Structure formats: C-alpha cells, structure tokens
CSV table of C-alpha atoms in Angstrom, one decimal:
chain,number,residue,atom,x,y,z
A,24,MET,CA,11.3,11.6,6.7
A,25,LYS,CA,14.0,9.1,7.0
A,26,LYS,CA,12.8,8.2,10.3
A,27,PHE,CA,9.4,7.5,9.6
A,28,ASN,CA,10.5,5.3,6.2
A,29,SER,CA,11.9,3.0,8.6
A,30,VAL,CA,8.1,2.7,10.2
A,31,VAL,CA,7.5,1.7,6.6
A,32,VAL,CA,10.9,-1.0,5.6
A,33,GLY,CA,9.2,-2.3,9.1
A,34,LEU,CA,6.1,-2.9,8.1
A,35,LEU,CA,6.6,-4.1,4.7
A,36,ILE,CA,9.1,-6.8,5.2
A,37,ALA,CA,6.5,-8.0,7.8
A,38,LEU,CA,3.8,-7.9,4.6
A,39,VAL,CA,5.8,-9.8,3.1
A,40,ILE,CA,7.4,-12.9,5.1
A,41,GLY,CA,3.4,-13.0,6.1
A,42,VAL,CA,1.7,-12.7,2.3
A,43,PHE,CA,4.4,-13.9,0.6
A,44,LEU,CA,6.3,-16.6,2.7
A,45,SER,CA,3.5,-17.7,4.4
A,46,PRO,CA,2.1,-19.8,1.9
A,47,PHE,CA,5.1,-21.6,1.0
A,48,ALA,CA,5.8,-22.5,5.1
A,49,SER,CA,5.9,-26.2,6.4
A,50,SER,CA,2.7,-28.1,7.0
A,51,PHE,CA,3.9,-31.0,9.1
A,52,PRO,CA,2.6,-30.4,12.9
A,53,ASP,CA,5.1,-28.8,15.4
A,54,GLY,CA,6.7,-29.6,18.2
A,55,LEU,CA,3.7,-29.4,20.7
A,56,GLU,CA,1.8,-31.4,18.0
A,57,ARG,CA,3.7,-33.9,17.3
A,58,VAL,CA,4.5,-35.3,20.5
A,59,ALA,CA,0.4,-34.8,21.4
A,60,GLU,CA,0.3,-37.3,18.2
A,61,ASP,CA,3.1,-39.6,19.2
A,62,LYS,CA,1.7,-40.0,23.2
A,63,GLY,CA,-1.6,-40.5,21.9
A,64,PHE,CA,-3.4,-37.2,23.4
A,65,ILE,CA,-4.2,-35.3,20.5
A,66,GLU,CA,-8.2,-36.1,19.8
A,67,ARG,CA,-8.3,-34.5,23.0
A,68,ALA,CA,-7.6,-31.0,21.0
A,69,VAL,CA,-11.6,-29.4,20.5
A,70,GLU,CA,-12.3,-26.8,19.0
A,71,SER,CA,-13.9,-23.8,21.0
A,72,GLY,CA,-17.0,-23.1,18.7
A,73,LEU,CA,-16.5,-19.3,18.8
A,74,PRO,CA,-16.7,-17.4,15.2
A,75,SER,CA,-13.3,-16.2,14.1
A,76,LEU,CA,-12.8,-14.1,11.4
A,77,ILE,CA,-10.2,-16.2,9.8
A,78,PRO,CA,-10.2,-19.8,11.7
A,79,ASP,CA,-6.6,-21.7,11.1
A,80,TYR,CA,-5.0,-18.9,9.1
A,81,ALA,CA,-7.4,-19.5,6.0
A,82,PHE,CA,-9.3,-16.7,4.6
A,83,PRO,CA,-12.6,-18.4,4.4
A,84,GLY,CA,-14.3,-18.3,0.9
A,85,VAL,CA,-11.1,-18.5,-1.2
A,86,GLU,CA,-10.6,-21.5,-2.8
A,87,ASN,CA,-7.1,-21.6,-3.5
A,88,GLU,CA,-5.3,-22.3,0.0
A,89,LYS,CA,-2.0,-20.1,-0.9
A,90,LEU,CA,-4.3,-17.7,-2.2
A,91,ALA,CA,-6.1,-17.5,1.8
A,92,THR,CA,-3.1,-18.0,3.5
A,93,SER,CA,-1.6,-15.0,2.0
A,94,LEU,CA,-4.7,-12.4,3.2
A,95,ALA,CA,-4.8,-14.4,6.2
A,96,GLY,CA,-1.5,-12.9,6.6
A,97,PHE,CA,-2.1,-9.6,5.1
A,98,ILE,CA,-4.6,-9.2,7.6
A,99,GLY,CA,-2.6,-10.9,10.1
A,100,VAL,CA,-0.1,-8.2,9.9
A,101,ILE,CA,-2.5,-4.8,9.9
A,102,ILE,CA,-4.5,-6.4,13.0
A,103,THR,CA,-1.2,-6.8,14.8
A,104,PHE,CA,0.3,-3.6,13.7
A,105,GLY,CA,-2.5,-1.8,14.8
A,106,ALA,CA,-3.1,-3.4,17.8
A,107,ALA,CA,0.2,-3.2,19.2
A,108,MET,CA,0.5,0.2,18.4
A,109,ALA,CA,-2.5,1.6,20.1
A,110,ILE,CA,-1.2,-0.4,23.7
A,111,GLY,CA,2.3,1.5,22.9
A,112,LYS,CA,-0.1,4.4,23.1
A,113,VAL,CA,-2.0,4.3,26.0
A,114,VAL,CA,1.1,2.4,28.2
A,115,SER,CA,3.2,5.3,26.7
A,116,ARG,CA,4.5,8.0,29.1
A,117,LYS,CA,1.3,11.1,29.3
A,118,GLU,CA,3.8,13.3,30.2
A,119,SER,CA,6.4,12.4,27.0
A,120,ARG,CA,2.9,12.6,24.4
B,30,MET,CA,4.1,-24.8,20.5
B,31,HIS,CA,0.5,-23.4,20.8
B,32,ILE,CA,-1.8,-25.3,22.7
B,33,PRO,CA,-5.6,-25.7,22.1
B,34,ASP,CA,-8.5,-26.1,24.0
B,35,GLY,CA,-8.9,-29.9,25.6
B,36,PHE,CA,-5.5,-29.9,26.5
B,37,LEU,CA,-5.4,-28.9,29.8
B,38,ASP,CA,-8.2,-29.2,33.0
B,39,ALA,CA,-10.0,-26.3,34.9
B,40,LYS,CA,-7.5,-26.3,37.5
B,41,THR,CA,-5.1,-25.7,35.1
B,42,TRP,CA,-6.5,-23.2,32.7
B,43,VAL,CA,-8.1,-21.0,35.6
B,44,SER,CA,-4.5,-21.1,37.6
B,45,THR,CA,-2.7,-19.9,34.3
B,46,ILE,CA,-4.9,-17.4,33.5
B,47,GLY,CA,-5.0,-15.6,37.1
B,48,VAL,CA,-0.7,-15.9,36.8
B,49,SER,CA,-0.9,-14.5,33.1
B,50,SER,CA,-2.9,-11.9,33.8
B,51,VAL,CA,-1.4,-10.5,37.5
B,52,SER,CA,1.9,-10.6,35.3
B,53,VAL,CA,0.7,-8.7,32.2
B,54,GLY,CA,-1.0,-6.1,34.3
B,55,TYR,CA,2.5,-5.7,36.1
B,56,GLY,CA,3.9,-5.3,33.0
B,57,ILE,CA,2.0,-2.6,31.7
B,58,LYS,CA,1.4,-0.6,34.9
B,59,LYS,CA,5.4,-1.2,35.1
B,60,LEU,CA,5.8,0.7,31.0
B,61,LYS,CA,3.8,3.3,31.9
B,62,LYS,CA,6.4,4.8,34.2
B,63,GLU,CA,8.8,4.3,31.9
B,64,PHE,CA,8.2,3.4,28.6
B,65,ASP,CA,9.0,6.0,25.4
B,66,TYR,CA,6.2,7.3,23.5
B,67,LYS,CA,9.2,7.6,20.8
B,68,LYS,CA,8.6,3.1,20.9
B,69,ILE,CA,5.2,3.4,20.1
B,70,PRO,CA,5.6,2.8,15.9
B,71,LEU,CA,9.0,0.2,17.2
B,72,MET,CA,5.8,-1.8,18.6
B,73,GLY,CA,3.9,-2.0,16.3
B,74,VAL,CA,6.3,-3.1,13.3
B,75,LEU,CA,8.4,-5.9,15.9
B,76,ALA,CA,4.8,-7.1,17.1
B,77,ALA,CA,4.0,-7.5,13.5
B,78,PHE,CA,6.8,-8.8,11.8
B,79,ILE,CA,6.8,-11.7,15.1
B,80,PHE,CA,2.7,-12.2,13.6
B,81,ALA,CA,4.6,-13.1,10.5
B,82,ALA,CA,7.3,-14.6,11.1
B,83,GLN,CA,5.5,-17.0,13.3
B,84,MET,CA,3.4,-17.7,10.4
B,85,ILE,CA,6.7,-19.4,8.8
B,86,ASN,CA,6.9,-22.9,10.3
B,87,PHE,CA,9.8,-24.0,8.9
B,88,PRO,CA,10.8,-28.4,8.8
B,89,VAL,CA,12.5,-29.9,11.3
B,90,ALA,CA,14.0,-33.4,11.8
B,91,GLY,CA,11.8,-36.0,11.0
B,92,GLY,CA,8.0,-34.3,9.9
B,93,THR,CA,7.6,-31.8,11.8
B,94,SER,CA,7.8,-28.2,11.9
B,95,GLY,CA,8.7,-25.0,14.8
B,96,HIS,CA,8.4,-22.0,14.1
B,97,LEU,CA,9.8,-18.6,15.8
B,98,ILE,CA,7.7,-17.5,19.3
B,99,GLY,CA,10.1,-14.3,19.8
B,100,ALA,CA,10.2,-13.6,23.3
B,101,LEU,CA,13.9,-13.0,22.9
B,102,LEU,CA,13.9,-10.9,19.6
B,103,ALA,CA,11.5,-9.0,21.7
B,104,ALA,CA,13.6,-8.9,24.6
B,105,ALA,CA,16.5,-8.0,23.3
B,106,ILE,CA,14.8,-5.5,21.7
B,107,MET,CA,12.7,-3.5,22.8
B,108,GLY,CA,13.3,-5.5,26.8
B,109,PRO,CA,11.4,-7.6,28.4
B,110,PHE,CA,8.5,-5.6,29.8
B,111,SER,CA,7.6,-4.5,26.2
B,112,ALA,CA,8.0,-8.1,24.9
B,113,MET,CA,5.6,-9.5,27.8
B,114,ILE,CA,3.1,-6.9,25.9
B,115,ILE,CA,3.9,-7.7,22.4
B,116,MET,CA,4.1,-11.0,22.9
B,117,SER,CA,0.3,-11.2,24.7
B,118,THR,CA,-0.7,-9.1,21.8
B,119,ILE,CA,0.2,-11.3,19.3
B,120,LEU,CA,-1.4,-14.4,21.6
B,121,ILE,CA,-4.3,-13.0,22.2
B,122,ILE,CA,-4.9,-12.1,17.9
B,123,GLN,CA,-3.8,-15.8,17.3
B,124,CYS,CA,-6.5,-17.0,19.5
B,125,PHE,CA,-9.1,-15.0,18.0
B,126,ILE,CA,-8.8,-14.1,15.0
B,127,PHE,CA,-7.0,-17.2,13.8
B,128,LEU,CA,-8.2,-20.0,16.1
B,129,ASP,CA,-4.7,-20.8,17.0
B,130,GLY,CA,-4.5,-21.7,20.5
B,131,GLY,CA,-7.8,-22.3,22.9
B,132,VAL,CA,-9.4,-20.0,24.1
B,133,THR,CA,-8.8,-21.9,27.1
B,134,ALA,CA,-5.3,-22.2,26.9
B,135,LEU,CA,-5.0,-18.8,26.2
B,136,GLY,CA,-3.4,-18.1,29.6
B,137,ALA,CA,-0.7,-21.1,29.4
B,138,ASN,CA,0.0,-20.1,26.6
B,139,ILE,CA,1.2,-16.1,26.9
B,140,LEU,CA,2.6,-18.1,30.5
B,141,ASN,CA,4.5,-19.9,28.5
B,142,MET,CA,5.5,-18.3,25.3
B,143,GLY,CA,4.7,-13.9,26.7
B,144,ILE,CA,6.2,-14.7,30.0
B,145,ILE,CA,8.4,-17.7,30.5
B,146,ALA,CA,10.2,-17.6,27.3
B,147,THR,CA,10.6,-13.8,27.6
B,148,TRP,CA,12.0,-14.3,31.0
B,149,GLY,CA,14.0,-17.4,31.2
B,150,GLY,CA,15.7,-16.4,27.3
B,151,TYR,CA,15.8,-12.6,28.8
B,152,TYR,CA,17.8,-13.9,31.9
B,153,ILE,CA,20.7,-16.4,30.2
B,154,TYR,CA,20.6,-13.4,27.4
B,155,ARG,CA,21.8,-10.7,30.3
B,156,LEU,CA,23.6,-13.2,32.5
B,157,LEU,CA,25.8,-14.0,28.8
B,158,ASP,CA,26.3,-10.2,28.2
B,159,LYS,CA,26.2,-8.2,30.7
B,160,GLU,CA,26.3,-5.2,28.9
B,161,ASN,CA,23.3,-5.6,26.8
B,162,THR,CA,25.7,-5.8,23.8
B,163,LEU,CA,23.1,-8.0,21.3
B,164,HIS,CA,26.2,-10.1,21.5
B,165,PRO,CA,25.4,-13.2,18.4
B,166,PHE,CA,26.3,-15.8,21.1
B,167,ALA,CA,24.5,-14.5,24.1
B,168,LEU,CA,21.6,-14.2,21.5
B,169,PHE,CA,21.2,-17.8,20.8
B,170,VAL,CA,21.5,-19.2,23.5
B,171,GLY,CA,19.1,-16.7,25.3
B,172,ALA,CA,16.6,-17.7,21.9
B,173,TRP,CA,17.5,-21.2,22.1
B,174,VAL,CA,16.9,-21.0,26.1
B,175,SER,CA,13.5,-19.3,25.8
B,176,VAL,CA,12.2,-22.0,23.5
B,177,VAL,CA,13.2,-24.7,25.9
B,178,MET,CA,11.8,-23.5,28.6
B,179,ALA,CA,8.4,-22.9,27.3
B,180,ALA,CA,8.5,-26.2,26.4
B,181,LEU,CA,9.4,-27.3,29.9
B,182,ALA,CA,6.5,-25.1,30.5
B,183,ALA,CA,3.6,-26.5,28.7
B,184,SER,CA,5.0,-30.4,29.4
B,185,ILE,CA,4.2,-29.6,33.6
B,186,GLN,CA,1.2,-28.1,32.4
B,187,LEU,CA,-0.2,-30.8,30.2
B,188,ALA,CA,1.1,-33.2,33.0
B,189,VAL,CA,-0.5,-31.3,36.3
B,190,SER,CA,-4.0,-31.5,33.7
B,191,GLY,CA,-3.7,-35.4,33.4
B,192,THR,CA,-3.3,-35.3,29.8
B,193,ILE,CA,0.1,-36.8,30.1
B,194,PRO,CA,2.1,-38.2,32.2
B,195,PHE,CA,5.1,-36.0,33.1
B,196,SER,CA,7.9,-38.9,32.1
B,197,VAL,CA,6.3,-39.5,28.9
B,198,VAL,CA,5.5,-35.8,28.1
B,199,LEU,CA,9.0,-34.4,28.9
B,200,PRO,CA,11.3,-35.7,27.0
B,201,ALA,CA,9.4,-36.2,24.0
B,202,MET,CA,8.5,-32.1,24.3
B,203,LEU,CA,12.1,-30.9,25.0
B,204,PHE,CA,13.4,-33.9,22.1
B,205,TRP,CA,11.9,-31.4,19.5
B,206,HIS,CA,11.7,-27.8,21.2
B,207,VAL,CA,15.8,-28.7,21.4
B,208,ILE,CA,15.5,-28.8,17.9
B,209,ILE,CA,13.5,-26.0,17.2
B,210,GLY,CA,15.3,-23.8,19.4
B,211,ILE,CA,17.9,-24.1,16.7
B,212,GLY,CA,15.9,-22.2,14.4
B,213,GLU,CA,15.0,-20.0,16.9
B,214,GLY,CA,18.3,-18.6,17.9
B,215,ILE,CA,20.0,-18.8,14.1
B,216,ILE,CA,16.5,-16.7,13.6
B,217,THR,CA,16.8,-14.3,16.2
B,218,VAL,CA,20.8,-13.5,15.5
B,219,LEU,CA,19.9,-12.4,12.4
B,220,VAL,CA,17.3,-10.7,12.7
B,221,ILE,CA,19.1,-8.5,15.2
B,222,SER,CA,22.1,-8.4,13.3
B,223,TYR,CA,20.6,-7.3,10.4
B,224,VAL,CA,18.7,-4.0,12.2
B,225,LYS,CA,22.2,-3.5,14.1
B,226,LYS,CA,24.4,-3.2,10.5
B,227,VAL,CA,21.3,-1.2,8.7
B,228,LYS,CA,19.8,0.6,11.3
B,229,PRO,CA,21.9,1.1,15.0
B,230,GLU,CA,19.9,3.7,15.6
B,231,ILE,CA,16.5,2.0,15.8
B,232,LEU,CA,18.3,-0.3,19.1
B,233,GLU,CA,19.1,3.1,20.5
B,234,ASN,CA,16.2,5.7,19.9
B,235,GLY,CA,13.1,3.3,18.6
B,236,VAL,CA,11.4,4.4,15.8
B,237,GLU,CA,10.3,7.8,15.2
B,238,TRP,CA,7.2,8.9,13.0
C-alpha cells in the first residue's frame, strides 16, 4: 500500500507542475526559437495543418489563457502517464508478468 | 529545442526519422529482454513528470527561455534504454497532440532530445560516476552535456538542410544552450536528490503497485 502511494504522489507532483505551475512559465522564445529569430529563419517554420487536440498547449475554446494552459497540462500529464505505462507493459519481460 | 516543420529539408528529416526509428526499435528490443515489470509505474510517473516539467519554461538572459529536456534525469533513474523510450513517448505526444515540434521534424527531435541527449549525457555521467551512485556533480555535468549535445545535433541538421550556415547557427545555438544547460543540470540534481532522500528504494527497485 505504501508503494502504491508513491505512484500516486509522483503523479500528483507531475499534475501540480502541469496544472498550477505551467500558466506561469516564461513566454520568452526558447533557445532554438531565439536563434531562428536572430538569424532570420523563423519565417521558414510552417504549420503542418494536421488536426490536433490541444494546439500550442492551450485547450481550445477556453478564453482564459491560464486556464487553457492548465487544462492542457492536466490532459498532457494524464496521457503521457498512460502512454508510458502502456509501453512499459508492452516491453516488460513476459516471464515476470 | 523542438524543431518545427519547415526548418529541415527532405533528406534530413527522412534520414533522421530512419536513424531514430532504428535506435528506438533497438531500445525496445533490448528492454524486452531486461525490463522489469515492477518498473512500469515508475516509467509512467517519470514520463508524466518530464512532460509537465517541459512545460515550465524558465527565463534565461536577454529575453530567452529554456526548459528541462529530462533525458539524463530519465537515464540516471531508469537507464538509457528506458530513457530513450520515455523521451520518444513524450516527443510523439507533444508533436501530435500539442503541435510542439513538427511532424517532419519528429525524427530529428527524437534523435536530438531522446537519443543524443540521453546517450551523450549518460556517457559523461557514467564517466564521472563509474559506480552509478547518482553523484550530484556527475549528474549536473551529464545533464549540461546532454543539452549542449542536443543543440549541436540540431545545429548540424539545420545546416545540412541549408536553412542556415553551420558557422552562423552553431555559435548562436551553443551560446543559449550552454546557459539553458545550467538549468537542466540544477533541475536534474534537485529532482534526483529529492527522490534519493525521500524514497531511495524507488531508485533501486522501481515502484510497485
């Protein structure tokens, strides 16, 4: 039971970061974007045009930007947790299951 | 450091997809032989944590920001093969659900942040900490190197694509990522020191349900 808790605690920490810290992240360009701006190749970036669930970490239809980011963080953390668990199940040794 | 669509030419994105697919495929094959099912929840939690931490851009000098990559963090906790899989999972989710990183650049982004950052950082970490004791200094240097190597790899891909000359892009990319790498080192050391202090058994045995 104690060990079960550490999974829950770990996931909660990830959720707190993804939901409550993410709206306050710096919106400055990252290293690569900055270089692309400074060296004049940022305009080469194109949108793939593929449909996506949550483009640019903002949940669609939510006007409050901070809330849209929080929702994106919540969904992203849950999806990533689930996907990594599923992959872990696929790759784990059969005999030890 | 997520490369968007449009920065890489066809030969570069096709070949990076090839290299990444083969490397990740090899990693999966390797894990199938040695991955302990008890580590499944740890893999989930670690991936979720790194995804969340990647959302937190921290400001560095002069109106630029950086965020954790997490490759060495994952590699130090779960080993480099698991780290490659964790990083690839995150990058695929970021690409298709959040449009962070281009679809054609996915191979390059996995190569840079999932494979080169993982192995480059892990090699340096183990060079400095042969017993794999999660020594803070070795973790810091390994994490820093992982970011700088990813930046180097991205610079090469941009130059090979003809997007920008290597002599122009390399100093600029290194300038920012030498600084951003310090943040990577600090976060990696803090997170691992925290886990080591409160739940050292996680680092030994993984997390059981």
